[in-house]
Amino acid sequence: MNEKTNQRRRTLSILVQNKFGVLSRVASLFSGRGYNIESLSVAPTEDPTLSRVTLVTDGSEEILEQIYKQLNKLIDVIKVVDTSRENHVNREMVLVKVRGDASVRADLIRAADVFKGNIIDASARTCTIEVTGEEGKIEAFIDLMTSFGILEIARTGRVAISKGPRTLKPGRVKP
Amino acid sequence: MRIGAELFLDCLVREGVSHIFGFPGGVVLKLYDRLMDSDIKHILTRHEQAAAHAADGYSRSTGKVGVCLATSGPGATNLVTGIATAYMDSVPLIAFTGQVSTDLIGGDAFQEADIVGITRPITKHNFLVKDVADLARTIREAFHIARTGRPGPVLVDLPRDMLDAATRHVYPKTVEIRGYNPVYDGNPGQIRRAANLILNSTRPVIYAGGGVIISAASKELVQMAELINIPTTTTLMGLGGFPASHPLFLGMLGMHGTYAANMTISNSDLILAVGARFDDRVTGKIEEFAPNAKIIHIDIDPSAISKNVKVDIPIVGDAKNILKSLMAELKKHSDTKWKEITREWLKEVNAWEKENPLKYEKIDDVIKPQQVVEEIYRLTRGDAIVTTDVGQNQMWTAQYYKFEKPRRLLSSGGLGTMGFGLPAAIGAQVGNPDSLVFAIAGDGSVQMNIQELITAVQYELPVKVAILNNGYLGMVRQWQELFFDRRYSATDLEVSPDFVGVAKAYGAKGMEGNKPSDVEKIIKEAINTAGPVVMNFRVEREENVYPMVPLGAGIKDMILGPPEKKK
């Protein structure tokens, strides 16, 4: 949010081999070279031999260029795209557990509705709500929940995909 | 059906491996057993670190992939410094490590270490083989990755059960790695732009690094320099990539570079960087590095480009290919009177060469370390393979041994590993049995792997170890003298072994030189000795390496010699 003048926040989509140890290669590249990871999410793709990493990072243009090059240097990395440079959509999900006995239950339901959230669990004194959206919406929802008393939060980190027909297909495989 | 260990050795033979350097242990017993029946010769070093350095020296001197082998746990962790050394200098090296059985991994078993995790940031890539069906393909990929693109070390971790398991798999004919496609040919548009920039420059300089040696581009580099009469400097790693006796050669640049090289770079209007990476020991203070120069940067590793210094024209690819294309492009403009353009510039460059050549003062009663290096150069006619350790011995070798050919200087440039020289010399001698191999060492660094004298003796490897013995950790002492008010904290090695006695204890020849008149005689005798030799030269204790660029200064701000009062 408080971006310095030459600091850029980027969402990188990284296609990697779905092998053990690949995530630690990506993560240790960042820690070893002093790059920042704001959030990271990873899961297999429609091709089970490949996984997709969505990584949010920031840095100067020079650092971002190095991040891109260093990622490409990893043997298990197949493709890196700066999705935030493209027309794209991004989402993250949050699960918020709040204090929510009968006296505030109705208020909670209304609040969740405003954010198109779902109440996914409720107990006598607590209530857990799921909300999906862009970061700003998630932040706003968490702000709102503060007044109820947040007990616990679990966020997924960002996932992103470019709009239109563009896809993150692996490059041509050379013979 | 074969077992994994047999398949492993078969794969190595198919990769062209004739020698491996290693040290056995529990989990690799089966492999060592089958090794006895193999055509591959095993060199038993006395420390795994030395096995890695020896494989590295073998590789640097021959251009082939070097192979080392160690057991799990401490055997594997002892390789770490050697692997990191190879990584920083882009040496194709394969480290095979034993690992505890797959069913024990993660249980803190005896001699278990997560060597794949430990070496992740210091290898080009690494593998843990978890299924014997993957073994042959993994070895194939490891060699492919190590020797292609920007070369580097690859580690393959082999759990004990992989070596025992029966398998029908064979060495695969082809190798295909998704996401790994090094680029070898430069972009033609970039090459055209580079040619234009060269033609429009009046003060060009070539700055060449180890990439020239790796891509065997020395011939092309000389042709390129001669085409337009461009003065040429190299990094430590690039020495020998351009003949030192060539009139266009300026010597090494950087922290202990020549006055001419640093002045030429600083006053240039164009730098043609070939296979070099703008290391901080080369650039000095970045803001003052070649302030008026445009930069063309040829490198096979895209991440080396614009990492430390912003580059105007990057060309990604193999140095040899790109130099050829660049020369072809330049020759299209044959009407240009190139050599006239650079004539004035070369006059200036020559003046710098005359103004402050490399120099040291000889004295009658004490050996100067530079003198030893010069004498080794003279008596080997510049054609020996020379390894160094790290520190003053390394810099004096770089300055005073005039390397004419590539793959003659083997030195840990990037990591700066003390203890590299002797084991690297052993590896180089294994790979080049007919060559004269010298290890120029310090009295400090030689002790870091001195146990390898016995390896040289056992395998009759006639390496010549020349110790420049000043009784100090000399380079650190030099910094303490210049920047810490001569407070010699932990650098005095006055309590030191009798190196001649040590040599003899190991079964090598030992000789001691105390005065300048001994130097020639001892080196000659060493050369004429059939076996390994240790020459202990007692040299001037507080001799410094000059020129020197202080840390944080621009490279044109050199200290050229000792302060007057000391003379």
mmCIF file of N, CA and C in Angstrom, chain A residues 17 19-21 24-25 28 33 47 49-50 62 65-66 69-70 72-78 170 172-175, chain B residues 87 116 120 123-128 130 141 145 150 176-182 301-307 310:
data_model
loop_
_atom_site.group_PDB
_atom_site.id
_atom_site.type_symbol
_atom_site.label_atom_id
_atom_site.label_comp_id
_atom_site.label_asym_id
_atom_site.label_seq_id
_atom_site.Cartn_x
_atom_site.Cartn_y
_atom_site.Cartn_z
ATOM 1 N N GLN A 17 7.929 -27.326 -12.511
ATOM 2 C CA GLN A 17 7.753 -28.777 -12.495
ATOM 3 C C GLN A 17 7.114 -29.152 -11.164
ATOM 4 N N LYS A 19 7.468 -31.174 -8.736
ATOM 5 C CA LYS A 19 8.370 -32.135 -8.103
ATOM 6 C C LYS A 19 8.603 -31.692 -6.671
ATOM 7 N N PHE A 20 9.039 -32.655 -5.832
ATOM 8 C CA PHE A 20 9.330 -32.248 -4.456
ATOM 9 C C PHE A 20 10.547 -31.319 -4.456
ATOM 10 N N GLY A 21 10.503 -30.382 -3.563
ATOM 11 C CA GLY A 21 11.648 -29.486 -3.441
ATOM 12 C C GLY A 21 11.594 -28.238 -4.299
ATOM 13 N N SER A 24 10.782 -25.054 -2.351
ATOM 14 C CA SER A 24 11.888 -24.569 -1.518
ATOM 15 C C SER A 24 12.978 -23.935 -2.380
ATOM 16 N N ARG A 25 13.118 -24.386 -3.615
ATOM 17 C CA ARG A 25 14.080 -23.717 -4.512
ATOM 18 C C ARG A 25 13.651 -22.272 -4.764
ATOM 19 N N SER A 28 13.943 -20.337 -1.388
ATOM 20 C CA SER A 28 15.300 -20.061 -0.915
ATOM 21 C C SER A 28 16.036 -19.122 -1.861
ATOM 22 N N ARG A 33 18.860 -14.258 -1.738
ATOM 23 C CA ARG A 33 19.277 -13.033 -2.417
ATOM 24 C C ARG A 33 18.626 -11.789 -1.825
ATOM 25 N N ASP A 47 -2.419 -29.746 -15.852
ATOM 26 C CA ASP A 47 -1.421 -30.755 -16.200
ATOM 27 C C ASP A 47 -0.738 -31.164 -14.896
ATOM 28 N N THR A 49 1.795 -32.669 -14.087
ATOM 29 C CA THR A 49 3.250 -32.606 -13.963
ATOM 30 C C THR A 49 3.724 -31.176 -13.670
ATOM 31 N N LEU A 50 2.792 -30.237 -13.719
ATOM 32 C CA LEU A 50 3.169 -28.835 -13.509
ATOM 33 C C LEU A 50 2.419 -28.228 -12.334
ATOM 34 N N GLU A 62 15.212 -2.757 -11.139
ATOM 35 C CA GLU A 62 16.412 -3.578 -11.294
ATOM 36 C C GLU A 62 16.260 -4.893 -10.524
ATOM 37 N N GLU A 65 13.841 -7.167 -12.244
ATOM 38 C CA GLU A 65 14.467 -7.789 -13.414
ATOM 39 C C GLU A 65 15.338 -8.974 -12.980
ATOM 40 N N GLN A 66 16.085 -8.771 -11.904
ATOM 41 C CA GLN A 66 16.906 -9.864 -11.384
ATOM 42 C C GLN A 66 16.049 -11.026 -10.897
ATOM 43 N N LYS A 69 14.984 -12.952 -13.866
ATOM 44 C CA LYS A 69 16.089 -13.718 -14.469
ATOM 45 C C LYS A 69 16.512 -14.875 -13.572
ATOM 46 N N GLN A 70 16.602 -14.616 -12.289
ATOM 47 C CA GLN A 70 17.037 -15.671 -11.366
ATOM 48 C C GLN A 70 16.013 -16.804 -11.310
ATOM 49 N N ASN A 72 14.055 -17.667 -13.757
ATOM 50 C CA ASN A 72 14.200 -18.400 -15.018
ATOM 51 C C ASN A 72 15.433 -19.293 -15.027
ATOM 52 N N LYS A 73 16.399 -18.942 -14.211
ATOM 53 C CA LYS A 73 17.628 -19.730 -14.156
ATOM 54 C C LYS A 73 17.411 -21.065 -13.434
ATOM 55 N N LEU A 74 16.420 -21.126 -12.577
ATOM 56 C CA LEU A 74 16.140 -22.387 -11.889
ATOM 57 C C LEU A 74 15.696 -23.418 -12.924
ATOM 58 N N ILE A 75 16.325 -24.585 -12.844
ATOM 59 C CA ILE A 75 16.062 -25.614 -13.857
ATOM 60 C C ILE A 75 14.594 -26.041 -13.825
ATOM 61 N N ASP A 76 13.993 -26.099 -12.643
ATOM 62 C CA ASP A 76 12.616 -26.579 -12.538
ATOM 63 C C ASP A 76 11.571 -25.521 -12.868
ATOM 64 N N VAL A 77 12.005 -24.302 -13.113
ATOM 65 C CA VAL A 77 11.058 -23.260 -13.489
ATOM 66 C C VAL A 77 10.889 -23.281 -15.004
ATOM 67 N N ILE A 78 9.653 -23.375 -15.440
ATOM 68 C CA ILE A 78 9.407 -23.476 -16.871
ATOM 69 C C ILE A 78 9.044 -22.131 -17.477
ATOM 70 N N PRO A 170 3.326 -23.520 -21.074
ATOM 71 C CA PRO A 170 4.777 -23.680 -21.164
ATOM 72 C C PRO A 170 5.272 -23.364 -22.567
ATOM 73 N N ARG A 172 7.595 -23.593 -26.005
ATOM 74 C CA ARG A 172 7.890 -24.729 -26.862
ATOM 75 C C ARG A 172 8.990 -25.572 -26.229
ATOM 76 N N VAL A 173 8.820 -26.849 -26.310
ATOM 77 C CA VAL A 173 9.871 -27.730 -25.815
ATOM 78 C C VAL A 173 10.796 -28.050 -26.974
ATOM 79 N N LYS A 174 12.037 -27.661 -26.827
ATOM 80 C CA LYS A 174 12.999 -27.926 -27.900
ATOM 81 C C LYS A 174 13.411 -29.399 -27.893
ATOM 82 N N PRO A 175 13.668 -29.955 -29.050
ATOM 83 C CA PRO A 175 14.057 -31.358 -29.111
ATOM 84 C C PRO A 175 15.424 -31.584 -28.466
ATOM 85 N N TYR B 87 30.915 -23.377 -8.063
ATOM 86 C CA TYR B 87 29.714 -22.628 -8.456
ATOM 87 C C TYR B 87 30.063 -21.179 -8.792
ATOM 88 N N VAL B 116 21.006 -32.110 -0.186
ATOM 89 C CA VAL B 116 20.308 -31.419 -1.275
ATOM 90 C C VAL B 116 19.847 -30.043 -0.786
ATOM 91 N N ARG B 120 21.592 -26.397 -2.133
ATOM 92 C CA ARG B 120 20.674 -25.778 -3.105
ATOM 93 C C ARG B 120 21.190 -24.434 -3.617
ATOM 94 N N THR B 123 24.643 -24.855 -5.998
ATOM 95 C CA THR B 123 24.723 -25.734 -7.160
ATOM 96 C C THR B 123 23.887 -25.120 -8.274
ATOM 97 N N LYS B 124 24.245 -25.489 -9.499
ATOM 98 C CA LYS B 124 23.394 -25.070 -10.612
ATOM 99 C C LYS B 124 22.049 -25.805 -10.505
ATOM 100 N N HIS B 125 22.126 -27.053 -10.074
ATOM 101 C CA HIS B 125 20.926 -27.833 -9.810
ATOM 102 C C HIS B 125 21.349 -29.024 -8.967
ATOM 103 N N ASN B 126 20.413 -29.614 -8.251
ATOM 104 C CA ASN B 126 20.754 -30.842 -7.552
ATOM 105 C C ASN B 126 19.579 -31.807 -7.526
ATOM 106 N N PHE B 127 19.894 -33.061 -7.276
ATOM 107 C CA PHE B 127 18.890 -34.121 -7.358
ATOM 108 C C PHE B 127 19.008 -35.043 -6.149
ATOM 109 N N LEU B 128 17.873 -35.566 -5.732
ATOM 110 C CA LEU B 128 17.850 -36.700 -4.811
ATOM 111 C C LEU B 128 17.154 -37.827 -5.573
ATOM 112 N N LYS B 130 15.149 -40.932 -5.782
ATOM 113 C CA LYS B 130 14.280 -41.664 -4.854
ATOM 114 C C LYS B 130 13.722 -42.949 -5.464
ATOM 115 N N GLU B 141 20.974 -36.158 -17.003
ATOM 116 C CA GLU B 141 20.569 -34.755 -16.864
ATOM 117 C C GLU B 141 21.616 -33.964 -16.091
ATOM 118 N N ILE B 145 23.284 -30.668 -17.573
ATOM 119 C CA ILE B 145 23.127 -29.357 -16.930
ATOM 120 C C ILE B 145 24.497 -28.785 -16.562
ATOM 121 N N ARG B 150 25.674 -21.735 -18.943
ATOM 122 C CA ARG B 150 26.733 -21.323 -18.019
ATOM 123 C C ARG B 150 27.012 -22.532 -17.148
ATOM 124 N N GLU B 176 16.214 -34.395 -22.239
ATOM 125 C CA GLU B 176 15.297 -33.301 -22.526
ATOM 126 C C GLU B 176 14.800 -32.753 -21.205
ATOM 127 N N ILE B 177 15.096 -31.497 -20.954
ATOM 128 C CA ILE B 177 14.677 -30.897 -19.692
ATOM 129 C C ILE B 177 13.797 -29.696 -19.997
ATOM 130 N N ARG B 178 12.546 -29.842 -19.653
ATOM 131 C CA ARG B 178 11.602 -28.765 -19.889
ATOM 132 C C ARG B 178 12.048 -27.541 -19.098
ATOM 133 N N GLY B 179 12.072 -26.401 -19.724
ATOM 134 C CA GLY B 179 12.423 -25.205 -18.957
ATOM 135 C C GLY B 179 13.912 -24.960 -18.868
ATOM 136 N N TYR B 180 14.723 -25.778 -19.544
ATOM 137 C CA TYR B 180 16.173 -25.521 -19.567
ATOM 138 C C TYR B 180 16.655 -25.536 -21.006
ATOM 139 N N ASN B 181 16.761 -24.373 -21.593
ATOM 140 C CA ASN B 181 17.210 -24.253 -22.975
ATOM 141 C C ASN B 181 18.176 -23.087 -23.098
ATOM 142 N N PRO B 182 19.448 -23.314 -22.783
ATOM 143 C CA PRO B 182 20.398 -22.204 -22.859
ATOM 144 C C PRO B 182 20.482 -21.633 -24.277
ATOM 145 N N ASP B 301 24.717 -16.002 -19.427
ATOM 146 C CA ASP B 301 23.766 -16.012 -18.315
ATOM 147 C C ASP B 301 23.024 -14.682 -18.261
ATOM 148 N N PRO B 302 21.738 -14.680 -18.606
ATOM 149 C CA PRO B 302 21.003 -13.405 -18.610
ATOM 150 C C PRO B 302 21.047 -12.707 -17.249
ATOM 151 N N SER B 303 21.126 -13.498 -16.166
ATOM 152 C CA SER B 303 21.095 -12.861 -14.846
ATOM 153 C C SER B 303 22.415 -12.174 -14.506
ATOM 154 N N ALA B 304 23.472 -12.425 -15.307
ATOM 155 C CA ALA B 304 24.734 -11.717 -15.087
ATOM 156 C C ALA B 304 24.664 -10.310 -15.669
ATOM 157 N N ILE B 305 23.701 -10.085 -16.533
ATOM 158 C CA ILE B 305 23.613 -8.807 -17.244
ATOM 159 C C ILE B 305 22.805 -7.791 -16.435
ATOM 160 N N SER B 306 23.393 -6.603 -16.310
ATOM 161 C CA SER B 306 22.758 -5.523 -15.540
ATOM 162 C C SER B 306 22.500 -5.919 -14.090
ATOM 163 N N LYS B 307 23.306 -6.814 -13.549
ATOM 164 C CA LYS B 307 23.150 -7.189 -12.145
ATOM 165 C C LYS B 307 23.824 -6.152 -11.259
ATOM 166 N N LYS B 310 24.666 -1.174 -14.922
ATOM 167 C CA LYS B 310 23.647 -1.068 -15.965
ATOM 168 C C LYS B 310 24.327 -1.165 -17.340
#
